[in-house]
Structure formats: C-alpha cells, structure tokens
Amino acid sequence: MQGIWFSELQTPGLAISVKLKKTLHHEKTPYQDLAVVETESYGRMLLLDNIIQTTVGDEFFYHEMIAHVPLNTHPNPRTALVIGGGDGGVIREIIKHPSIEKATLVEIDARVVANAREYLPEISCGLDDARVEIRFEDGIEHVRQMENTYDVIIVDSTDPIGPAVGLFSAEFYRNVYRALKPDGLFVAQTESPLFNGRLIRRIQRDLAEIFPIARLYLGTVPTYPGGLWSFSLGSKEYDPLEVDWKKAPQLVTRYYTPAIHQGAFALPPFVQEILEKRDEEEF
Amino acid sequence: MQGIWFSELQTPGLAISVKLKKTLHHEKTPYQDLAVVETESYGRMLLLDNIIQTTVGDEFFYHEMIAHVPLNTHPNPRTALVIGGGDGGVIREIIKHPSIEKATLVEIDARVVANAREYLPEISCGLDDARVEIRFEDGIEHVRQMENTYDVIIVDSTDPIGPAVGLFSAEFYRNVYRALKPDGLFVAQTESPLFNGRLIRRIQRDLAEIFPIARLYLGTVPTYPGGLWSFSLGSKEYDPLEVDWKKAPQLVTRYYTPAIHQGAFALPPFVQEILEKRDEEEF
C-alpha cells in the first residue's frame, strides 16, 4: 500500500481505504469538514467529516435507487423535495422524470453545493435545470413548515450522528407526512442492514404507525459499509410493489430497472428477521 | 484505528481492513499461505495468500447464492461436485437438498479442510455428512477424467491468479461440460462486475459457445471488493429463469429465496453493457 490513501472507519472494526491521486479541495464549512479527492478506483470522491458521501465511480447505484423507486411508485409526480443531497445526484435523477414540474433541494450547507458544482459536474449537472429550486436551510425546519405540498420527498442525509439525527426521528416523519400531498410518498436512506439493524427496525415501526404503507428495500452501494444499503419508504396511497410499468417513463439508467425495483423489495430472511425481532432496548 | 488490523488490497487502489481480536492460526501449506483470524466485525475469517476467502459473519451470502441457484434450477439433482470450497460452506448448502445422494468435494489443499474443521465449524459442519466424499486432488485434473457423472458442478475457486487460473479457461469449461450428465449444469464464481468486467465478458462468451444456456447472475458479498459479486452459469438443458418453484425444496436460508434467485438474473444496465461491449483485447 504505497502512496497516499484515505481511510474511513466504517464500523469500529471495519475500514475502507482508497488510494488518492490528489486532494482537490479541503475546507471547514460552518457545518462540517469537507474534502474532494481524486481516487484511483472510484474517480472523484466527496468526503464530509471524513465519511465517503459519494464517488463519481459508484454514485449511480445510490442516486438511482433513492430517486426512481419513489418517483415510479407515484403515477404522476409533479413536485419533489430533496432534503440533504447537496451533491445534486438525486436532483439529476428526479429531473429525468418528464412529469416533474418542480424539484426543491433543501441543503443546510451551501458549501456542499458549491463544491459539487465545481468538482463533481457529472453529479451536480442537474442543479441548473429550470425546474430546480435550491434553498440553503434546515430540512427539519422546512418540513415542519410545509403542508400538503409535495408528491415525493427524498431524504438523502448523512449518517444519524450530529446534525442529521433529527432526520431519523418519528417527529420528523410525522412532519414529512403533513408536508406530503394526500397521495404523496417519501423515501429515506436508512443505513446498513448488516450494521444498523436496530435503527432500521425502529424506523420501519415508526413509519408503520404514521403511513398506511411502510416498506424497506435494499440496493448495492459499493463504497458504503458492507456494500448493501437500505432505504425506507412511507406512502399514503401508492404501493411500490404495484407500479403500472406500462405507464412508467423510459429512463436512461446504469443500475435501476423495473426488475431491479421489484427485486429490491424481496428481502432476504436475515433482513426479515431484523424487522420482526422483539426489541425492548432504547435506540 | 488503534489495535491490530488485517488489510487486503482488493484492487491496486482499494483496500478493506478488519480489526483483529486474535490470530488463531497461520501456516504455509504446500499450496498457499493460510491464516484464520478472529475479527470484530465479521467473526472468524479465513485468509489464503492474504485474501479474504470467507467469514463466519457474511459467508451465507456467497455460499447460498453459489449453491442454491444451480441446485434449484436442476429439478432433481442427485450428484454434485464442488471444486475448491475446502471451507465446506458450499457442501453445507448442497446437503440441504433432499434429492442429493452424493456430494463430492475436490480440494487441492488438504490444509484448508483441516483448518476449516478446526476453526470454522459453522461453515465446515456439513463435511461429515454420509453423502459427502472429499478428495484432495486438482480440480482441473478431476474434471478432465470424468464423463457424464454429475448433475451439478460448482466451482468455488480463489481469484484467477496462480493455481486457480486454469479454472477460468475455455478448456476447463469444455471438460466441465463433458463431466456433466446430459441435463447437467454448472456455476462458477466469476469475480466483481465493477473491477473484472473483461474477465466476466470473456467467460460469458466462452460459456455461450459451449453450453446451450449461459447466464450471469449477481449477489451481495460484503467482504469482497465492491460488495457485489458475479456468478456464471452454463446449462445443458434447464434454464435458471424457468424454475418450477412449486417443486423446489423448502430451504432454511439467510439470504437466498426464490424471489432473490429470480432477481439475481435481472442485470443492471451497466452489467449488460459489460457483456455487450466489443473487445478485441487479449484477456
């Protein structure tokens, strides 16, 4: 392992290391430590507080799965909100849907957007679309203030430590419910089924109390711990397992397809067990 | 990152590191460097030539996917051959199928089996089943000598460097074809779709020339590079996409299910592109 490497401690006993060609940028923003590096294996990479957020090489897995599953579940999504996601990857996927009239990005840290624009054009390229509005404010606060506004809300947050903790709370999910239209739905990234089972179980139980339809789905994300990631979906009316595929838009994608959409909800027994486990412990 | 860690260079620019509780065993066998370590995140782990082969924590992903896909594709598998796989994980899955009368393990390195028996009982526990025969010989040679013998052949090899290179050759696949019964099928682990695209493409083309049915499927393997792994299947008669699930045995598994079997063949566009690419280069 010669040369300069970046290492992320993914769990107390597990680390991923990527060889760097170059550090392109490094700053302390008002909210976090931000770096953009160029890696050998995955191209350019965005780090926030020394955690890999996205890479040009593998970002499509995550961004396609968090965006197209809810957008294809809704038969006619016109307004979408992204909380977090300042790199622009989710926005880029959202505006592939011809029904979208307005996509709002609420990112607390303007420096993430500025650096994504400068260093990650492949990911941020959708941010200048005329349908996109960018607001630099607290997503928790934004959702608290909105009512009956969005067809789809996507929570593309950092891990549940520090400022993002509130994005994993039942109170937040109740506010998301209120901010959605009467037939709206939402998706959040909800960490690793291998390492965050208790968190996923608690979120799924919260969602089942708030939304008529609550579901979990999985997707590959190579640079995240264990390579397998979970997404939690709460919906007022539409079921992601009953999409009318004949009416879905033709999308140019690299990972997502209708078959992969369906397959993502086929949970392995070890994940079913996580959801069904009795657990009296505090989260 | 305090303490003692094992690091594997998965690609020239990518490494995985696992924190060790203890090194249980380390030896040079006639064929390779072998170590068994106890890790914090994945429990006990088998290393061959400093490459992670399997861990007690995540072995079920790989072993279930390489075994149950071909065994459920065959309507009545009675004889199965495993090449490599000295840890016993594939054998343990094979003998879950009630139709199996004989499962032959051909492992070149007796020390792998001995150490798996001693240190990895959760994985090797099937090796003492009365239906299992273990032969310490070269899998390439074994397949060359057999004809019309096996219903299912599973190639659970190390990476295509050193002694395993021959297990990825067209000549070997032709011998596998001959060693199979007239309606037999085989599966091999064929590395990462993210990092070994050219290898996968070449194997799929070789198989398509030799077998009436050649298919690729994917599965999660957390401790392998990128967390996403490929398996290549060649079949004389039965199509893995046309399994009669009503007749399939009820299996106790942690990852594999009929829905995941089906979903594993739904290839993402980026993998389809790998297969369709024109490529004049040498492999």
Coordinates of C-alpha atoms in Angstrom, one line a residue:
Chain A
M1 CA 0.0 0.0 0.0
Q2 CA 2.4 2.6 -1.2
G3 CA 1.3 6.2 -1.8
I4 CA -1.3 8.4 -0.2
W5 CA -4.5 6.7 1.0
F6 CA -7.7 7.9 2.6
S7 CA -9.2 5.5 5.2
E8 CA -12.7 5.6 6.6
L9 CA -13.6 3.7 9.7
Q10 CA -16.9 2.3 8.6
T11 CA -17.6 0.5 11.9
P12 CA -15.4 0.2 14.9
G13 CA -13.8 -2.9 13.4
L14 CA -14.1 -2.2 9.6
A15 CA -12.4 0.3 7.3
I16 CA -12.3 1.1 3.6
S17 CA -9.2 2.7 2.1
V18 CA -8.9 4.3 -1.3
K19 CA -5.7 5.4 -2.9
L20 CA -5.6 9.1 -3.8
K21 CA -4.2 10.6 -6.9
K22 CA -4.7 14.1 -5.5
T23 CA -6.6 16.2 -2.9
L24 CA -8.6 18.7 -4.9
H25 CA -10.1 20.7 -2.1
H26 CA -10.4 20.8 1.7
E27 CA -12.3 23.2 3.9
K28 CA -14.1 23.6 7.2
T29 CA -17.6 24.8 6.4
P30 CA -19.9 26.2 9.1
Y31 CA -21.4 22.7 9.4
Q32 CA -18.7 20.1 8.7
D33 CA -15.3 19.2 7.3
L34 CA -15.5 18.9 3.5
A35 CA -13.0 17.4 1.1
V36 CA -13.0 16.5 -2.5
V37 CA -10.3 14.0 -3.5
E38 CA -9.4 12.1 -6.7
T39 CA -9.2 8.4 -6.2
E40 CA -7.7 5.6 -8.4
S41 CA -10.6 3.2 -8.1
Y42 CA -13.7 5.4 -8.0
G43 CA -12.7 8.7 -9.5
R44 CA -13.6 11.9 -7.6
M45 CA -15.0 11.5 -4.2
L46 CA -16.8 13.8 -1.7
L47 CA -16.0 13.4 2.0
L48 CA -17.9 15.0 4.8
D49 CA -16.4 14.7 8.3
N50 CA -14.1 12.0 6.8
I51 CA -17.0 9.8 5.7
I52 CA -17.4 8.9 2.0
Q53 CA -20.6 10.6 0.7
T54 CA -20.4 9.8 -3.0
T55 CA -18.0 9.0 -5.8
V56 CA -18.2 9.6 -9.5
G57 CA -17.5 5.9 -10.0
D58 CA -20.3 4.4 -7.9
E59 CA -22.8 7.2 -7.2
F60 CA -25.3 5.9 -9.7
F61 CA -26.3 2.9 -7.5
Y62 CA -27.4 5.1 -4.7
H63 CA -28.8 8.0 -6.5
E64 CA -30.9 5.9 -8.9
M65 CA -32.3 3.7 -6.2
I66 CA -33.3 6.5 -3.8
A67 CA -34.9 8.5 -6.6
H68 CA -36.6 6.2 -9.2
V69 CA -38.2 3.8 -6.7
P70 CA -40.5 6.6 -5.2
L71 CA -40.9 8.5 -8.5
N72 CA -42.0 5.5 -10.4
T73 CA -44.3 4.4 -7.5
H74 CA -46.2 7.7 -7.8
P75 CA -48.2 7.7 -11.1
N76 CA -47.7 11.4 -11.7
P77 CA -45.1 13.1 -9.6
R78 CA -45.0 16.8 -10.2
T79 CA -43.4 18.2 -7.1
A80 CA -40.4 16.7 -5.4
L81 CA -38.4 17.7 -2.4
V82 CA -34.8 16.5 -1.6
I83 CA -33.5 17.0 1.9
G84 CA -29.7 16.9 2.0
G85 CA -28.3 15.7 -1.3
G86 CA -26.2 18.8 -1.9
D87 CA -24.1 17.0 -4.4
G88 CA -27.1 17.1 -6.8
G89 CA -27.1 13.4 -7.7
V90 CA -30.7 12.9 -6.6
I91 CA -31.9 16.0 -8.4
R92 CA -30.2 14.8 -11.6
E93 CA -32.2 11.6 -11.4
I94 CA -35.5 13.4 -10.4
I95 CA -35.5 15.6 -13.5
K96 CA -35.3 12.6 -15.8
H97 CA -39.0 12.2 -15.0
P98 CA -41.0 14.2 -17.5
S99 CA -43.9 14.7 -15.1
I100 CA -41.7 16.8 -12.7
E101 CA -42.6 20.5 -12.7
K102 CA -40.6 21.5 -9.7
A103 CA -37.8 19.9 -7.7
T104 CA -36.7 21.6 -4.5
L105 CA -33.4 20.9 -2.9
V106 CA -33.1 21.9 0.8
E107 CA -29.5 21.6 1.8
I108 CA -28.2 23.1 5.0
D109 CA -24.6 23.6 3.8
A110 CA -24.2 25.8 0.8
R111 CA -20.6 24.8 0.5
V112 CA -21.6 21.3 -0.4
V113 CA -23.5 22.6 -3.4
A114 CA -20.7 25.0 -4.4
N115 CA -18.1 22.3 -4.3
A116 CA -20.2 19.8 -6.1
R117 CA -20.7 22.3 -8.9
E118 CA -17.0 22.9 -9.1
Y119 CA -15.5 19.4 -8.7
L120 CA -18.3 16.9 -9.4
P121 CA -20.0 18.1 -12.6
E122 CA -21.1 14.6 -13.5
I123 CA -23.2 14.5 -10.3
S124 CA -24.3 18.1 -10.0
C125 CA -25.2 18.7 -13.6
G126 CA -28.9 18.8 -12.9
L127 CA -28.8 21.7 -10.5
D128 CA -29.1 24.3 -13.2
D129 CA -32.3 22.9 -14.6
A130 CA -35.1 25.5 -14.7
R131 CA -37.4 23.2 -12.6
V132 CA -34.9 23.1 -9.7
E133 CA -35.1 25.4 -6.7
I134 CA -32.2 25.3 -4.2
R135 CA -32.8 26.5 -0.6
F136 CA -29.9 26.6 1.9
E137 CA -31.9 25.9 5.1
D138 CA -32.5 23.2 7.7
G139 CA -34.5 20.4 6.2
I140 CA -36.1 19.6 9.5
E141 CA -37.4 23.2 9.8
H142 CA -38.5 23.3 6.1
V143 CA -40.6 20.1 6.5
R144 CA -42.1 21.5 9.8
Q145 CA -43.4 24.5 7.9
M146 CA -44.8 22.8 4.8
E147 CA -48.2 21.3 4.4
N148 CA -49.8 19.4 1.6
T149 CA -47.0 20.5 -0.8
Y150 CA -45.0 17.6 -2.2
D151 CA -45.8 14.5 -4.2
V152 CA -42.5 12.9 -3.3
I153 CA -40.0 13.7 -0.5
I154 CA -36.5 12.1 -0.6
V155 CA -34.2 12.3 2.4
D156 CA -30.6 12.0 1.2
S157 CA -28.9 12.5 4.6
T158 CA -25.6 11.8 6.2
D159 CA -25.4 9.2 8.9
P160 CA -27.5 9.6 12.0
I161 CA -24.9 11.4 14.0
G162 CA -24.6 15.1 14.6
P163 CA -27.0 17.4 12.7
A164 CA -28.7 14.5 10.8
V165 CA -30.0 12.8 13.9
G166 CA -33.3 14.7 13.7
L167 CA -33.9 13.3 10.1
F168 CA -34.3 9.8 11.6
S169 CA -36.9 10.7 14.3
A170 CA -40.6 9.9 14.4
E171 CA -41.4 13.5 14.9
F172 CA -39.7 14.3 11.6
Y173 CA -41.6 11.5 9.8
R174 CA -44.9 13.0 11.1
N175 CA -43.9 16.3 9.7
V176 CA -43.0 14.7 6.4
Y177 CA -46.4 13.1 6.3
R178 CA -48.0 16.5 6.7
A179 CA -45.8 18.1 4.1
L180 CA -46.8 15.5 1.5
K181 CA -49.9 15.7 -0.6
P182 CA -52.8 13.4 0.2
D183 CA -51.4 10.7 -2.1
G184 CA -47.7 11.5 -1.5
L185 CA -44.8 9.3 -0.5
F186 CA -41.3 9.5 0.9
V187 CA -38.1 7.6 1.0
A188 CA -35.1 8.0 3.2
Q189 CA -31.6 6.3 3.2
T190 CA -31.6 4.2 6.3
E191 CA -28.1 2.8 6.6
S192 CA -26.7 -0.8 6.5
P193 CA -28.8 -3.9 7.2
L194 CA -25.6 -5.6 8.3
F195 CA -24.5 -3.0 10.9
N196 CA -27.6 -0.9 11.7
G197 CA -30.4 -3.4 12.2
R198 CA -31.8 -1.8 15.3
L199 CA -32.1 1.6 13.6
I200 CA -33.8 0.1 10.6
R201 CA -36.3 -1.8 12.8
R202 CA -37.2 1.3 14.8
I203 CA -37.6 3.4 11.6
Q204 CA -39.8 0.8 10.0
R205 CA -42.0 0.6 13.1
D206 CA -42.3 4.4 13.3
L207 CA -43.3 4.6 9.6
A208 CA -45.9 1.8 10.0
E209 CA -47.5 3.9 12.7
I210 CA -47.6 7.0 10.6
F211 CA -48.1 5.8 7.0
P212 CA -50.7 3.4 5.6
I213 CA -47.9 1.7 3.6
A214 CA -44.3 1.3 5.0
R215 CA -41.7 -0.7 3.2
L216 CA -38.0 -1.4 3.2
Y217 CA -35.9 -2.0 0.1
L218 CA -32.2 -2.8 -0.5
G219 CA -29.6 -1.8 -3.0
T220 CA -25.9 -2.2 -3.7
V221 CA -23.7 0.8 -2.8
P222 CA -20.0 -0.3 -3.2
T223 CA -18.4 2.4 -1.1
Y224 CA -20.8 2.1 1.8
P225 CA -20.2 -0.3 4.7
G226 CA -20.8 -3.9 3.6
G227 CA -21.8 -2.8 0.1
L228 CA -25.5 -3.3 0.8
W229 CA -27.8 -0.4 1.8
S230 CA -31.3 0.1 3.0
F231 CA -34.0 2.6 2.0
S232 CA -37.2 3.1 4.0
L233 CA -40.4 4.2 2.2
G234 CA -43.6 5.6 3.7
S235 CA -46.6 6.1 1.4
K236 CA -50.1 7.5 1.8
E237 CA -51.6 5.7 -1.1
Y238 CA -49.3 4.1 -3.7
D239 CA -47.6 0.8 -3.2
P240 CA -44.1 0.4 -4.7
L241 CA -44.9 -3.2 -5.4
E242 CA -47.9 -2.3 -7.6
V243 CA -46.4 0.0 -10.1
D244 CA -48.2 0.1 -13.5
W245 CA -45.0 -0.3 -15.5
K246 CA -46.7 0.3 -18.9
K247 CA -47.2 3.9 -17.7
A248 CA -43.7 4.5 -16.2
P249 CA -41.3 6.7 -18.1
Q250 CA -38.5 5.3 -20.1
L251 CA -35.4 6.2 -18.1
V252 CA -31.7 6.0 -19.1
T253 CA -30.0 4.5 -16.1
R254 CA -27.0 2.4 -15.2
Y255 CA -28.3 0.3 -12.2
Y256 CA -32.1 0.9 -11.8
T257 CA -34.6 -1.1 -13.9
P258 CA -38.2 -2.1 -13.3
A259 CA -36.9 -5.6 -12.5
I260 CA -34.4 -4.3 -10.0
H261 CA -37.1 -2.1 -8.5
Q262 CA -39.2 -5.2 -7.8
G263 CA -36.3 -7.3 -6.7
A264 CA -35.1 -4.6 -4.2
F265 CA -38.2 -5.3 -2.1
A266 CA -37.5 -9.1 -2.0
L267 CA -35.9 -9.0 1.5
P268 CA -33.5 -11.8 2.5
P269 CA -34.6 -13.8 5.5
F270 CA -31.8 -12.2 7.6
V271 CA -33.4 -8.8 7.0
Q272 CA -36.9 -10.1 7.7
E273 CA -35.6 -11.3 11.0
I274 CA -34.2 -7.9 11.8
L275 CA -37.7 -6.4 11.2
E276 CA -39.5 -9.0 13.2
K277 CA -37.2 -9.2 16.2
R278 CA -38.6 -8.2 19.5
D279 CA -36.5 -5.4 20.9
E280 CA -37.2 -3.6 24.1
E281 CA -34.0 -1.7 24.1
E282 CA -33.7 2.1 23.7
F283 CA -32.5 3.3 20.4
Chain B
M1 CA -7.6 2.8 14.0
Q2 CA -6.0 1.5 17.2
G3 CA -5.1 -2.1 17.7
I4 CA -4.2 -4.8 15.2
W5 CA -5.7 -4.8 11.8
F6 CA -5.6 -7.0 8.7
S7 CA -5.7 -5.2 5.4
E8 CA -6.4 -6.7 2.0
L9 CA -5.5 -4.8 -1.2
Q10 CA -8.7 -5.6 -3.2
T11 CA -7.6 -3.6 -6.2
P12 CA -4.5 -1.5 -6.7
G13 CA -6.4 1.5 -5.4
L14 CA -8.8 -0.1 -2.9
A15 CA -8.4 -1.9 0.4
I16 CA -10.6 -3.4 3.1
S17 CA -9.3 -3.5 6.7
V18 CA -10.7 -5.5 9.6
K19 CA -9.8 -5.2 13.2
L20 CA -8.5 -8.4 14.7
K21 CA -9.2 -9.8 18.1
K22 CA -6.7 -12.6 17.7
T23 CA -4.8 -14.6 15.1
L24 CA -5.9 -18.2 15.6
H25 CA -3.6 -20.0 13.2
H26 CA -1.1 -19.3 10.5
E27 CA 0.8 -21.7 8.3
K28 CA 2.4 -22.2 4.9
T29 CA 0.7 -25.1 3.2
P30 CA 2.2 -26.8 0.1
Y31 CA -0.1 -24.5 -1.9
Q32 CA -0.5 -21.2 -0.2
D33 CA -0.3 -19.0 2.9
L34 CA -3.2 -19.8 5.2
A35 CA -4.4 -17.9 8.2
V36 CA -7.5 -18.0 10.4
V37 CA -8.2 -14.8 12.4
E38 CA -10.9 -13.6 14.7
T39 CA -12.3 -10.2 13.6
E40 CA -14.5 -7.7 15.4
S41 CA -17.0 -7.1 12.6
Y42 CA -17.3 -10.5 10.8
G43 CA -16.2 -13.1 13.4
R44 CA -13.7 -15.7 12.3
M45 CA -12.2 -15.2 8.9
L46 CA -10.2 -17.5 6.5
L47 CA -7.3 -15.9 4.6
L48 CA -5.5 -17.5 1.7
D49 CA -2.4 -15.7 0.4
N50 CA -3.7 -12.7 2.3
I51 CA -7.0 -12.6 0.5
I52 CA -10.3 -12.9 2.5
Q53 CA -11.9 -16.1 1.4
T54 CA -14.8 -16.3 3.8
T55 CA -16.0 -15.1 7.2
V56 CA -18.5 -16.6 9.7
G57 CA -20.4 -13.3 9.6
D58 CA -21.0 -12.9 5.9
E59 CA -20.3 -16.3 4.3
F60 CA -24.0 -17.1 3.9
F61 CA -24.4 -14.6 1.1
Y62 CA -21.9 -16.3 -1.1
H63 CA -22.4 -19.9 -0.2
E64 CA -26.2 -19.8 -0.6
M65 CA -26.0 -18.0 -3.9
I66 CA -23.5 -20.3 -5.5
A67 CA -25.2 -23.4 -4.3
H68 CA -29.0 -23.0 -4.4
V69 CA -29.3 -21.2 -7.8
P70 CA -27.9 -24.3 -9.7
L71 CA -29.5 -26.9 -7.4
N72 CA -32.9 -25.4 -7.6
T73 CA -32.5 -25.0 -11.4
H74 CA -32.0 -28.7 -11.7
P75 CA -35.3 -30.5 -11.0
N76 CA -33.7 -33.5 -9.3
P77 CA -30.0 -33.0 -8.5
R78 CA -28.6 -36.3 -7.1
T79 CA -24.9 -35.9 -7.7
A80 CA -22.9 -32.6 -7.1
L81 CA -19.3 -31.8 -7.4
V82 CA -17.6 -28.8 -5.7
I83 CA -14.2 -27.7 -7.0
G84 CA -12.3 -25.7 -4.4
G85 CA -14.5 -24.8 -1.5
G86 CA -12.4 -26.5 1.1
D87 CA -14.0 -24.5 3.9
G88 CA -17.1 -26.7 3.4
G89 CA -19.7 -23.8 3.0
V90 CA -20.9 -24.9 -0.4
I91 CA -21.2 -28.6 0.8
R92 CA -23.2 -27.5 3.8
E93 CA -25.7 -25.8 1.4
I94 CA -25.8 -28.7 -1.1
I95 CA -26.8 -31.3 1.5
K96 CA -29.8 -29.2 2.4
H97 CA -31.3 -30.5 -0.8
P98 CA -33.1 -33.8 -0.1
S99 CA -32.6 -35.2 -3.6
I100 CA -28.8 -35.1 -3.2
E101 CA -27.3 -38.7 -2.9
K102 CA -23.7 -37.8 -3.3
A103 CA -21.7 -34.6 -2.9
T104 CA -18.0 -34.7 -3.9
L105 CA -15.6 -32.1 -2.8
V106 CA -12.4 -31.8 -4.8
E107 CA -10.0 -29.5 -2.9
I108 CA -6.3 -29.3 -3.8
D109 CA -5.2 -28.3 -0.4
A110 CA -6.0 -30.6 2.5
R111 CA -4.9 -28.0 5.0
V112 CA -7.8 -25.8 4.1
V113 CA -10.3 -28.6 5.0
A114 CA -8.4 -29.4 8.2
N115 CA -8.3 -25.8 9.4
A116 CA -12.0 -25.2 8.4
R117 CA -12.9 -28.3 10.5
E118 CA -10.9 -27.0 13.5
Y119 CA -11.6 -23.2 13.4
L120 CA -14.8 -22.7 11.3
P121 CA -17.3 -25.4 12.5
E122 CA -20.3 -23.2 11.5
I123 CA -19.1 -23.4 7.9
S124 CA -17.5 -26.9 7.7
C125 CA -20.2 -28.7 9.6
G126 CA -21.6 -30.5 6.6
L127 CA -18.3 -32.2 5.7
D128 CA -19.0 -35.2 7.9
D129 CA -22.4 -35.9 6.3
A130 CA -22.6 -39.5 5.0
R131 CA -23.3 -38.3 1.4
V132 CA -20.1 -36.3 1.2
E133 CA -16.9 -37.6 -0.3
I134 CA -13.7 -35.4 0.0
R135 CA -10.9 -35.8 -2.5
F136 CA -7.6 -33.9 -2.1
E137 CA -6.7 -33.5 -5.8
D138 CA -6.5 -31.0 -8.6
G139 CA -10.0 -30.0 -9.7
I140 CA -8.8 -29.3 -13.3
E141 CA -7.4 -32.9 -13.5
H142 CA -10.5 -34.4 -11.8
V143 CA -12.9 -32.8 -14.3
R144 CA -10.7 -33.9 -17.2
Q145 CA -11.1 -37.5 -16.2
M146 CA -14.8 -37.6 -15.5
E147 CA -17.5 -38.1 -18.1
N148 CA -21.3 -38.0 -17.7
T149 CA -21.0 -38.1 -13.9
Y150 CA -22.5 -35.0 -12.2
D151 CA -25.9 -33.3 -12.2
V152 CA -24.4 -30.1 -10.8
I153 CA -20.8 -28.8 -10.7
I154 CA -19.9 -25.8 -8.6
V155 CA -16.6 -24.0 -9.0
D156 CA -15.8 -22.2 -5.7
S157 CA -12.3 -21.1 -6.5
T158 CA -9.9 -18.4 -5.4
D159 CA -9.2 -15.4 -7.7
P160 CA -7.8 -16.1 -11.2
I161 CA -4.2 -15.8 -10.2
G162 CA -1.7 -18.6 -9.5
P163 CA -3.2 -22.1 -9.4
A164 CA -6.8 -21.1 -10.0
V165 CA -6.1 -19.6 -13.5
G166 CA -6.9 -22.9 -15.2
L167 CA -10.4 -22.8 -13.6
F168 CA -11.3 -19.8 -15.7
S169 CA -10.3 -21.2 -19.1
A170 CA -12.4 -22.4 -22.0
E171 CA -10.6 -25.7 -22.0
F172 CA -11.7 -26.3 -18.4
Y173 CA -15.3 -25.3 -19.2
R174 CA -15.3 -27.9 -22.1
N175 CA -14.2 -30.5 -19.6
V176 CA -16.9 -29.5 -17.2
Y177 CA -19.4 -29.9 -20.0
R178 CA -18.2 -33.5 -20.5
A179 CA -18.2 -34.3 -16.8
L180 CA -21.8 -33.3 -16.6
K181 CA -24.7 -35.6 -17.3
P182 CA -26.8 -34.8 -20.4
D183 CA -29.0 -32.5 -18.5
G184 CA -26.4 -31.1 -16.1
L185 CA -25.4 -27.6 -15.3
F186 CA -22.6 -25.7 -13.6
V187 CA -21.8 -22.5 -11.8
A188 CA -18.6 -20.7 -11.1
Q189 CA -17.8 -17.6 -9.1
T190 CA -16.6 -15.1 -11.6
E191 CA -15.4 -12.0 -9.7
S192 CA -16.6 -8.4 -9.5
P193 CA -18.7 -6.7 -12.1
L194 CA -17.1 -3.4 -11.0
F195 CA -13.5 -4.4 -11.3
N196 CA -13.4 -7.6 -13.6
G197 CA -15.6 -6.7 -16.5
R198 CA -13.4 -8.0 -19.2
L199 CA -12.9 -11.4 -17.4
I200 CA -16.7 -11.7 -17.0
R201 CA -17.3 -10.9 -20.6
R202 CA -14.8 -13.4 -21.8
I203 CA -16.2 -16.2 -19.6
Q204 CA -19.8 -15.5 -20.7
R205 CA -18.7 -15.7 -24.3
D206 CA -16.8 -19.0 -23.7
L207 CA -19.8 -20.4 -22.0
A208 CA -22.2 -19.4 -24.7
E209 CA -20.1 -21.3 -27.2
I210 CA -20.0 -24.5 -25.1
F211 CA -23.4 -24.6 -23.3
P212 CA -26.9 -24.1 -24.8
I213 CA -27.8 -21.9 -21.9
A214 CA -25.2 -19.4 -20.5
R215 CA -26.2 -16.8 -17.9
L216 CA -24.8 -14.4 -15.4
Y217 CA -26.2 -13.5 -12.0
L218 CA -25.2 -11.2 -9.2
G219 CA -25.3 -11.3 -5.4
T220 CA -24.1 -9.3 -2.5
V221 CA -20.9 -10.4 -0.7
P222 CA -19.9 -7.8 1.8
T223 CA -16.3 -8.7 2.3
Y224 CA -15.5 -9.0 -1.5
P225 CA -14.4 -5.9 -3.5
G226 CA -17.3 -3.6 -4.1
G227 CA -19.7 -5.8 -2.2
L228 CA -21.3 -7.1 -5.4
W229 CA -20.2 -10.4 -7.0
S230 CA -20.9 -12.3 -10.2
F231 CA -21.6 -16.0 -10.8
S232 CA -21.6 -17.6 -14.3
L233 CA -23.8 -20.5 -15.1
G234 CA -23.7 -22.9 -18.0
S235 CA -26.5 -25.4 -18.5
K236 CA -27.2 -28.2 -21.0
E237 CA -31.0 -28.2 -20.5
Y238 CA -32.5 -26.3 -17.6
D239 CA -32.9 -22.6 -17.5
P240 CA -32.5 -20.9 -14.1
L241 CA -35.2 -18.4 -15.1
E242 CA -37.8 -21.2 -15.5
V243 CA -37.7 -23.0 -12.2
D244 CA -40.9 -24.8 -11.2
W245 CA -41.0 -23.3 -7.7
K246 CA -43.8 -25.5 -6.5
K247 CA -41.5 -28.5 -6.8
A248 CA -38.4 -26.8 -5.2
P249 CA -37.5 -27.9 -1.7
Q250 CA -38.2 -25.7 1.3
L251 CA -34.8 -24.5 2.4
V252 CA -33.7 -22.7 5.6
T253 CA -31.6 -19.9 4.4
R254 CA -30.5 -16.4 5.5
Y255 CA -30.1 -14.7 2.1
Y256 CA -31.4 -16.9 -0.7
T257 CA -35.1 -17.1 -1.5
P258 CA -36.9 -17.8 -4.8
A259 CA -37.5 -14.1 -5.3
I260 CA -33.8 -13.3 -4.8
H261 CA -32.9 -16.2 -7.2
Q262 CA -35.1 -14.5 -9.9
G263 CA -33.9 -11.0 -9.0
A264 CA -30.2 -12.0 -9.2
F265 CA -30.6 -12.5 -13.0
A266 CA -32.1 -9.0 -13.5
L267 CA -28.8 -7.4 -14.6
P268 CA -28.3 -3.7 -14.2
P269 CA -27.7 -1.8 -17.5
F270 CA -24.0 -1.2 -16.5
V271 CA -23.5 -5.0 -16.4
Q272 CA -25.4 -5.5 -19.7
E273 CA -23.0 -3.1 -21.2
I274 CA -20.0 -5.1 -20.0
L275 CA -21.4 -8.2 -21.7
E276 CA -22.2 -6.4 -24.9
K277 CA -19.0 -4.4 -25.3
R278 CA -16.9 -5.1 -28.3
D279 CA -13.4 -6.1 -27.0
E280 CA -10.6 -7.1 -29.2
E281 CA -8.0 -7.1 -26.5
E282 CA -6.3 -10.2 -25.1
F283 CA -7.5 -11.5 -21.7

